[in-house]
Tab-separated table of C-alpha atoms in Angstrom:
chain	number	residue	atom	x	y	z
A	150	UNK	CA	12.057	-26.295	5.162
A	151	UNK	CA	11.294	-28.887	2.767
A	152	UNK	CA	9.491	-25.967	0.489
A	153	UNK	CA	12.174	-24.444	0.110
A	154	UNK	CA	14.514	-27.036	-0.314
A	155	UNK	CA	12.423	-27.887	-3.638
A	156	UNK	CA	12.320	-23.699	-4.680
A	157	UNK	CA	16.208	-23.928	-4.557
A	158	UNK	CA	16.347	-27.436	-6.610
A	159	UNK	CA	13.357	-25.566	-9.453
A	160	UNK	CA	15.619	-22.406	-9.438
A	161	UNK	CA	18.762	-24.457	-10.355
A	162	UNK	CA	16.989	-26.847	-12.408
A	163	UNK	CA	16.096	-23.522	-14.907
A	164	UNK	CA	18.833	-21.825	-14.204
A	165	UNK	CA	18.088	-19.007	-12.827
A	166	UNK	CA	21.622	-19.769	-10.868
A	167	UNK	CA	19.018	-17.873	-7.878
A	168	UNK	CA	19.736	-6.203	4.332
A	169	UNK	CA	15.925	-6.306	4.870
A	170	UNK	CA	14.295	-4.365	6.573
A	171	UNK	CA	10.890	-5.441	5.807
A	172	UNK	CA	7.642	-3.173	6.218
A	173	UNK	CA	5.509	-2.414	9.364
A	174	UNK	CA	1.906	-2.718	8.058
A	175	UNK	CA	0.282	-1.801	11.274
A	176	UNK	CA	2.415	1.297	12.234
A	177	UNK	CA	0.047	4.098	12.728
A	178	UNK	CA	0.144	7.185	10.083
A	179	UNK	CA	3.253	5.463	8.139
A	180	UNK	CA	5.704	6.223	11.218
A	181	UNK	CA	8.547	3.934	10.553
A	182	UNK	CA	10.090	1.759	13.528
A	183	UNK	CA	12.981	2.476	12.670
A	184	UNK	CA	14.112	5.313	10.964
A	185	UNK	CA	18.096	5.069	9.491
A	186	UNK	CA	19.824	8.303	8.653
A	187	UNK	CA	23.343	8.554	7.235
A	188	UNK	CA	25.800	11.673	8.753
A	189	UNK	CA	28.548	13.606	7.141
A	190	UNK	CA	30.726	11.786	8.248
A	191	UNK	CA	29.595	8.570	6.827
A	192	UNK	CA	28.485	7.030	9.956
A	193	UNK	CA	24.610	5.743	10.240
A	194	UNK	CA	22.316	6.689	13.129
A	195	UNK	CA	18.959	4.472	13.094
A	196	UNK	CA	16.172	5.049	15.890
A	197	UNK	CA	13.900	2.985	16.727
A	198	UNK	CA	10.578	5.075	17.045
A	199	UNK	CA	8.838	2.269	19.697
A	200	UNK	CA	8.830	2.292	23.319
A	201	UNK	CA	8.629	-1.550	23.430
A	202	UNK	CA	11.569	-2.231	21.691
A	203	UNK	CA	13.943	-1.178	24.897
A	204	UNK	CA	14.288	-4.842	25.477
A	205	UNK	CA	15.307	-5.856	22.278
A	206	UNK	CA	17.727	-3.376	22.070
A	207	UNK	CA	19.314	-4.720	25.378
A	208	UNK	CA	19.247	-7.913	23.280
A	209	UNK	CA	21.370	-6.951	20.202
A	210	UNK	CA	23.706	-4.168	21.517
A	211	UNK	CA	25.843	-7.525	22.232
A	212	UNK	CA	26.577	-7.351	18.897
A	213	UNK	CA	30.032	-6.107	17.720
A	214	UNK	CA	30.389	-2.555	16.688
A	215	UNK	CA	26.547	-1.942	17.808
A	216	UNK	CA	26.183	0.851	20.234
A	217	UNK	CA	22.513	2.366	21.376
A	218	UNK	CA	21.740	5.241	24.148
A	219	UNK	CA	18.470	6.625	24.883
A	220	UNK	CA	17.323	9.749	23.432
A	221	UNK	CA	16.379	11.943	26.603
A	222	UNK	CA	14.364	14.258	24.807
A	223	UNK	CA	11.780	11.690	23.099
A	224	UNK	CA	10.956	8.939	26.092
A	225	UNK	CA	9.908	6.545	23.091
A	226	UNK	CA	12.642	6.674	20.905
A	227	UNK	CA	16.638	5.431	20.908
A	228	UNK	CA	19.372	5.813	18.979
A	229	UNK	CA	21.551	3.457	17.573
A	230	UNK	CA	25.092	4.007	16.381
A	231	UNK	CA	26.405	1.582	13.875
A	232	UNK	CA	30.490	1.651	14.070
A	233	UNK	CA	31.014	-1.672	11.888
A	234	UNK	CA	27.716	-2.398	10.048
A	235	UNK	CA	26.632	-6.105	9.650
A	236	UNK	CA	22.938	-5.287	8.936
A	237	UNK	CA	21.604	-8.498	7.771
A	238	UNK	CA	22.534	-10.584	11.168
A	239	UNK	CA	21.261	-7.404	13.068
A	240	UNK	CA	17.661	-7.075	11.324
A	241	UNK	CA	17.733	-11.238	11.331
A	242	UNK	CA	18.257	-11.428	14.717
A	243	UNK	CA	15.938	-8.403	15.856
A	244	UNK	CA	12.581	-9.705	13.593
A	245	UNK	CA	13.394	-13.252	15.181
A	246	UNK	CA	13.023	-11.648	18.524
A	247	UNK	CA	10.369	-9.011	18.039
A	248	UNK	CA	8.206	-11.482	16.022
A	249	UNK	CA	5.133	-9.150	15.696
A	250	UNK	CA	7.267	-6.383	14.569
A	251	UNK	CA	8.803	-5.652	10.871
A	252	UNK	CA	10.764	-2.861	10.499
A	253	UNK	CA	10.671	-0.069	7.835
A	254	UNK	CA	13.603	1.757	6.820
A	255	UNK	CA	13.505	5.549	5.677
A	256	UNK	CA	16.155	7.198	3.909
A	257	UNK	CA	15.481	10.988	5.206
A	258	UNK	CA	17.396	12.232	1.992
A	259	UNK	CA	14.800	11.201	0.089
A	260	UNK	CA	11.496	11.858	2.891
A	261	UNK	CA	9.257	8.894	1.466
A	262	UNK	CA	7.561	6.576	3.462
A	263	UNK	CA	8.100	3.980	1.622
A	264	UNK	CA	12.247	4.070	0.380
A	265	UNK	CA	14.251	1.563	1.664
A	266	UNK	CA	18.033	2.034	1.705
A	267	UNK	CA	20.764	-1.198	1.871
A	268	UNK	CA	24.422	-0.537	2.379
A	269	UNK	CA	27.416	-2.527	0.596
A	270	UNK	CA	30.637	-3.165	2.260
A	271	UNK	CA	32.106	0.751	1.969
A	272	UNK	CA	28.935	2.085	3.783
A	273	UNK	CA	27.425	3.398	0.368
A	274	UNK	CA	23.869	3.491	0.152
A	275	UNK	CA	22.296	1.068	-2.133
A	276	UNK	CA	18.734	2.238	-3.516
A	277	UNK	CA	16.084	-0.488	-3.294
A	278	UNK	CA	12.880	1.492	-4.152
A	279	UNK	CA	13.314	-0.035	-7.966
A	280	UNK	CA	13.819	-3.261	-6.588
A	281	UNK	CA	10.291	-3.085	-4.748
A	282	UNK	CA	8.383	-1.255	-7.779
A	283	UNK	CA	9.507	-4.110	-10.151
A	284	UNK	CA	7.900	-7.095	-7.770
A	285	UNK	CA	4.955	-5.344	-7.138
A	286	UNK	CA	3.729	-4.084	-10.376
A	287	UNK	CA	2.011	-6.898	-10.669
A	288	UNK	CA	2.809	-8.228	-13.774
A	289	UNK	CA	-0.013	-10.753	-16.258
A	290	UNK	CA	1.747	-13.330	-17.380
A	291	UNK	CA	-0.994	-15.281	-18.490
A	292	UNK	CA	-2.226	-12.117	-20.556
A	293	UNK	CA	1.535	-12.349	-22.003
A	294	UNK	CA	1.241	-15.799	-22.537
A	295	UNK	CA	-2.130	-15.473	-24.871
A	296	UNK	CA	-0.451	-15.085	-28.251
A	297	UNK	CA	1.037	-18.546	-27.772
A	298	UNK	CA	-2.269	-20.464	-29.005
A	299	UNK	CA	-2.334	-18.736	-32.362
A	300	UNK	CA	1.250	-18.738	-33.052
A	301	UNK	CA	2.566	-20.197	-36.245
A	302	UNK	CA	4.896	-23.035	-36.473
A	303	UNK	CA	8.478	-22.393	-37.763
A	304	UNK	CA	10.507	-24.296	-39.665
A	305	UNK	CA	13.901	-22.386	-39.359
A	306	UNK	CA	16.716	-22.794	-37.491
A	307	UNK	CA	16.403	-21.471	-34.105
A	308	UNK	CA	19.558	-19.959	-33.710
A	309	UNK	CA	18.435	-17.742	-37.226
A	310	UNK	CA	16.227	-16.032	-35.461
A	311	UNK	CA	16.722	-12.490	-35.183
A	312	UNK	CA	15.621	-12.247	-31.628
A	313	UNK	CA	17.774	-15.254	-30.578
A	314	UNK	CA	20.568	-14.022	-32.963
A	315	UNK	CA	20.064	-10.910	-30.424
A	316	UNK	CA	19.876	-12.572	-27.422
A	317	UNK	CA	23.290	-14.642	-28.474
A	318	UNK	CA	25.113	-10.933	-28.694
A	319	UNK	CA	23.838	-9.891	-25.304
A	320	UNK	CA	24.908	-13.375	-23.809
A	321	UNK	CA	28.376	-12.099	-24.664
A	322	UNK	CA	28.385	-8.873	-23.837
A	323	UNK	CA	27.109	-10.246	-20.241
A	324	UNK	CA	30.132	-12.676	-20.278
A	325	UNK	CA	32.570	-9.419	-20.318
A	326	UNK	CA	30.999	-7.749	-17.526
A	327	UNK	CA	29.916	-8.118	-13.711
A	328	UNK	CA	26.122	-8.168	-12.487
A	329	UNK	CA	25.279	-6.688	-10.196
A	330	UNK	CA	22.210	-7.740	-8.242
A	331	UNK	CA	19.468	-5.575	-5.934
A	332	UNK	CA	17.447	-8.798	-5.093
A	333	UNK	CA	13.733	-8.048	-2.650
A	334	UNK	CA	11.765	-11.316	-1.548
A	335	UNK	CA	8.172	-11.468	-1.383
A	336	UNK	CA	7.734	-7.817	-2.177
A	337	UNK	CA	4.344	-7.312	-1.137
A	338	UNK	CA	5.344	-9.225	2.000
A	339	UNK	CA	9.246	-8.036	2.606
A	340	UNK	CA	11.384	-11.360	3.475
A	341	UNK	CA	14.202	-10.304	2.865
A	342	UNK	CA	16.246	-8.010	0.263
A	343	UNK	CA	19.907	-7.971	-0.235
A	344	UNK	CA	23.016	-7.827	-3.095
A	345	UNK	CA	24.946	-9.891	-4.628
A	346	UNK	CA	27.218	-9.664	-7.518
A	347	UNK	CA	27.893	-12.724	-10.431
A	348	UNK	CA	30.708	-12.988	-13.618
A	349	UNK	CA	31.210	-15.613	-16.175
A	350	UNK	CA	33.973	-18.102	-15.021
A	351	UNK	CA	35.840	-19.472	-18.244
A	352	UNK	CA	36.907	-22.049	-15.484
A	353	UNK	CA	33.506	-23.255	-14.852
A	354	UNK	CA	31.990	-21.974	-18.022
A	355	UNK	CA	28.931	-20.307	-16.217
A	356	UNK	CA	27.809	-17.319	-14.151
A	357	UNK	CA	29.163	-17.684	-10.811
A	358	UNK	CA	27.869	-15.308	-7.547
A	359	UNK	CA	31.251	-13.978	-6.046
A	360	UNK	CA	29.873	-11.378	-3.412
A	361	UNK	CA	26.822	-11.234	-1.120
A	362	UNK	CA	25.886	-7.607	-0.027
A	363	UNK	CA	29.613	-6.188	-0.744
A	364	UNK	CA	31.807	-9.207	1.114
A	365	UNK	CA	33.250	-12.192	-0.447
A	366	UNK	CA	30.929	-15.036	-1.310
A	367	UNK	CA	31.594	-18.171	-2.437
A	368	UNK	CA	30.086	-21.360	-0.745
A	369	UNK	CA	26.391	-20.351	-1.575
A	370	UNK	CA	24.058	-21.079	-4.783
A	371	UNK	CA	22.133	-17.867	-5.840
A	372	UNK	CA	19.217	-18.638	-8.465
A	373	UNK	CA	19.519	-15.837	-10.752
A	374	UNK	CA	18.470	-15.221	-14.384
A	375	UNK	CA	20.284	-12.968	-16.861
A	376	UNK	CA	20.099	-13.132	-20.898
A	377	UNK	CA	23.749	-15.670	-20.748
A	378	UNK	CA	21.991	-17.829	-18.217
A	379	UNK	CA	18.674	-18.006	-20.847
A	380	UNK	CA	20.995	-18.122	-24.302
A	381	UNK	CA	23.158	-20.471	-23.002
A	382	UNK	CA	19.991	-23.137	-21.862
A	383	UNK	CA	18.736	-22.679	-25.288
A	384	UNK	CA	21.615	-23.909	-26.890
A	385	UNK	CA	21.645	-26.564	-24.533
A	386	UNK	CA	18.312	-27.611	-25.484
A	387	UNK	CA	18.085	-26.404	-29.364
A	388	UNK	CA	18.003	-29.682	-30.405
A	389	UNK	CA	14.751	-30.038	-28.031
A	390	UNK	CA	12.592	-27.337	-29.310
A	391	UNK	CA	10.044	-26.320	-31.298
A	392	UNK	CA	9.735	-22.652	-32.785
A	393	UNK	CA	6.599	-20.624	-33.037
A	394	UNK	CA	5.672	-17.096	-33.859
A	395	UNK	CA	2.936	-14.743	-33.385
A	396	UNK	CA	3.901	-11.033	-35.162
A	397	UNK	CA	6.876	-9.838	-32.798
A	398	UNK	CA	6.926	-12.625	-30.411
A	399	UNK	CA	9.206	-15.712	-30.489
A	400	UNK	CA	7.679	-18.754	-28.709
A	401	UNK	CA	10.320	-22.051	-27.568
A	402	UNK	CA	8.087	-25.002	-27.014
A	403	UNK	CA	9.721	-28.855	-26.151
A	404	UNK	CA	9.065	-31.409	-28.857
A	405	UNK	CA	8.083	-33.430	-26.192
A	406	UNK	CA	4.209	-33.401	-25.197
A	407	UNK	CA	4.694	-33.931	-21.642
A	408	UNK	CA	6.571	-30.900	-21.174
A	409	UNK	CA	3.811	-28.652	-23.130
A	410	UNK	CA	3.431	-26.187	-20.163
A	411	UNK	CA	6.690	-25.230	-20.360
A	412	UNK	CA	8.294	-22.435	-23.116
A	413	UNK	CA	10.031	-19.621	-23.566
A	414	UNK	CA	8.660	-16.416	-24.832
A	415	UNK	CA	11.146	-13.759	-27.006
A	416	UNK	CA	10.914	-10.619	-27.637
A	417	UNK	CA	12.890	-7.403	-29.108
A	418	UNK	CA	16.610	-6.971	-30.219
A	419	UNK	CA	19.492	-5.404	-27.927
A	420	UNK	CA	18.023	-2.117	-27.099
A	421	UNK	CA	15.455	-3.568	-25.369
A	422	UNK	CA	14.983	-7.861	-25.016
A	423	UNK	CA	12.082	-9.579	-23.242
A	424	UNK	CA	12.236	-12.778	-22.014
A	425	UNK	CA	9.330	-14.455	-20.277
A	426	UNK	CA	9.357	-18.461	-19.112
A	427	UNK	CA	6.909	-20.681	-18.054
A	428	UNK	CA	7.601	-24.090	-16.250
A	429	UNK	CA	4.942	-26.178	-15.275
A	430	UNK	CA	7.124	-29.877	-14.642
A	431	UNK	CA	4.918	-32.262	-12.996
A	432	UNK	CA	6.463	-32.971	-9.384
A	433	UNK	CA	8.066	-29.624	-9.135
A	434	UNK	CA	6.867	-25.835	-7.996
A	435	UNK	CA	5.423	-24.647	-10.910
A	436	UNK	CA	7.199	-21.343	-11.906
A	437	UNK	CA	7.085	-18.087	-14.487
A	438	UNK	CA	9.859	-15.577	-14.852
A	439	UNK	CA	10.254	-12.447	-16.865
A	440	UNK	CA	13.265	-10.563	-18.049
A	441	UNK	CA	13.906	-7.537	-19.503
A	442	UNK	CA	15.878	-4.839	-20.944
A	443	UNK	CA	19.368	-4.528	-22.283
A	444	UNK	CA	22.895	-4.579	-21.752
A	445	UNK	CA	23.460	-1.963	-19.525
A	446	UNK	CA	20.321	-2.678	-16.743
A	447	UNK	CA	17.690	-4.927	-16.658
A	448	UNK	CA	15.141	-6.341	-14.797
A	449	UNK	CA	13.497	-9.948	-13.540
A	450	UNK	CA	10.732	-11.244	-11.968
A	451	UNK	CA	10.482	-14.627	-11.036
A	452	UNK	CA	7.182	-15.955	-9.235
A	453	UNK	CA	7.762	-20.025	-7.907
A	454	UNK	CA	3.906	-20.875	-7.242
A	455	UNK	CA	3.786	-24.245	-4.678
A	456	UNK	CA	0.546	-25.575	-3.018
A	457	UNK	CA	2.088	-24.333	0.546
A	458	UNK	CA	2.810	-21.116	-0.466
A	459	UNK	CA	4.241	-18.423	-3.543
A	460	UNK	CA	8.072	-16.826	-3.533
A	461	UNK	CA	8.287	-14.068	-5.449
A	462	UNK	CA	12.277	-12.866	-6.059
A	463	UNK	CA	12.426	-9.332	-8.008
A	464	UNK	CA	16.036	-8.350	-9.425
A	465	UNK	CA	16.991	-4.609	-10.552
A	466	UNK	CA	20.565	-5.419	-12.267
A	467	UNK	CA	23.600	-3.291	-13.601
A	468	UNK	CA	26.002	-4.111	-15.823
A	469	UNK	CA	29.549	-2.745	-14.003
């Protein structure tokens, strides 16, 4: 608990103001436990492709709206009828219970074995595959990081910069618009996945998260990076930084010596922006994040490294 306490006070400290079904690695020939299909008319049938879950079943059908029969035909399968779906207190509840068990969701429209499907608040599927293919790419970012050690010392104004000057415009356009968030943790190692939804409040005069997987959300922190949440800690800090450059690449380094493992890589114009961070603050989970793409969608990656363990948060967002 403490571990995470500290990932949630690194995540705010950059600002990165940061319904699973996770995967089953020992199900035999990629048969999913559970297996959720969607009707015509817009109700969800999931079955659960395991004998031994009976008794969990039994457990959650106290749940409101949840409703489960047996299927007569296949002894080792049951159906379960969702009439109000509250997924993420279902699946918590169920992977507390079954402990040994992780569940894989397959959306049959798509016959995959590995696609997994959320649903927001109107019952509208919410394709996570991206999500999943993002975090575990796999991405070098000390290979990214090389070009910092024979970069060249600037003596410009930050804000000049054409990538920053950039980055500024897309920090606007971002302050117009909603985000919205497809969020998987630990993709290698499903902990959880979900959506959540962010705007600039000229009341607060910062991104704020205003809905968690299509309801109302208010009274919980998110860490979350986007290109206002970057622009607007480099103003905050101009005055703090050193510029570098190494051909297309923008490096933001502090002044101050102590804090030489952390900076700020930039890279491209609107079309397409890269951002990639490094924070190594002694006392605190060291951490590297990467953003990138434009205005309309864009990705993140954001890997917190700690001596008892690595969370790994992977964002596909749209701009709506």
């Amino acid at each position: 608990m403490k571990f995470f306490k500290k990932v949630i006070v690194i995540a705010l400290f950059l600002g990165l103001t940061s319904n699973l079904i996770a995967l089953d690695e020992k199900q035999q020939n990629n048969t999913p436990l559970l297996t959720l299909s969607k009707n015509e008319n817009g109700s969800f049938n999931g079955v659960f492709n395991n004998a031994p879950l009976r008794g969990i079943l039994k457990k959650v059908s106290s749940y409101t709206g949840l409703e489960f029969s047996v299927l007569p035909q296949v002894d080792a399968s049951y159906t379960l009828k969702f009439t109000n779906w509250s997924g993420e207190k279902l699946i918590d509840r169920v992977v507390r219970d079954i402990s040994n068990y992780r569940f894989f969701v397959k959306n049959n429209t798509i016959r995959t074995t590995k696609s997994l499907i959320l649903l927001d608040s109107d019952g509208k599927d919410v394709p996570m595959q991206q999500t999943f293919d993002i975090g575990k790419a796999d991405f070098d970012f000390d290979k990214r990081f090389n070009g910092i050690n024979q970069a060249t010392k600037l003596n410009v104004p930050l804000i000049e910069l054409p990538e920053v000057v950039a980055l500024m415009a897309l920090s606007e356009q971002q302050k117009q618009h909603d985000l919205f968030y497809k969020r998987v943790v630990n993709p290698n190692n499903p902990a959880s996945a979900y959506t959540f939804k962010v705007r600039y409040s000229k009341q607060h005069k910062m991104m704020i998260p205003f809905k968690k997987n299509g309801k109302p959300e208010s009274k919980k922190a998110e860490g979350f990076m986007n290109f206002y949440t970057v622009a607007n800690a480099i103003i905050k800090k101009q005055n703090f930084l050193e510029v570098y450059r190494n051909g297309k690449d923008v490096y933001l380094r502090f002044k101050d010596k102590a804090l030489k493992d952390t900076f700020m890589l930039i890279s491209g114009d609107e079309t397409n922006m890269e951002v990639v961070q490094k924070v190594g603050t002694k006392g605190l989970p060291n951490m590297q994040s990467r953003l990138i793409g434009n205005q309309d969608e864009f990705t993140t990656l954001t890997e917190i490294h700690h001596p008892k363990g690595t969370v790994i948060l992977a964002d596909v967002v749209i701009t709506q």
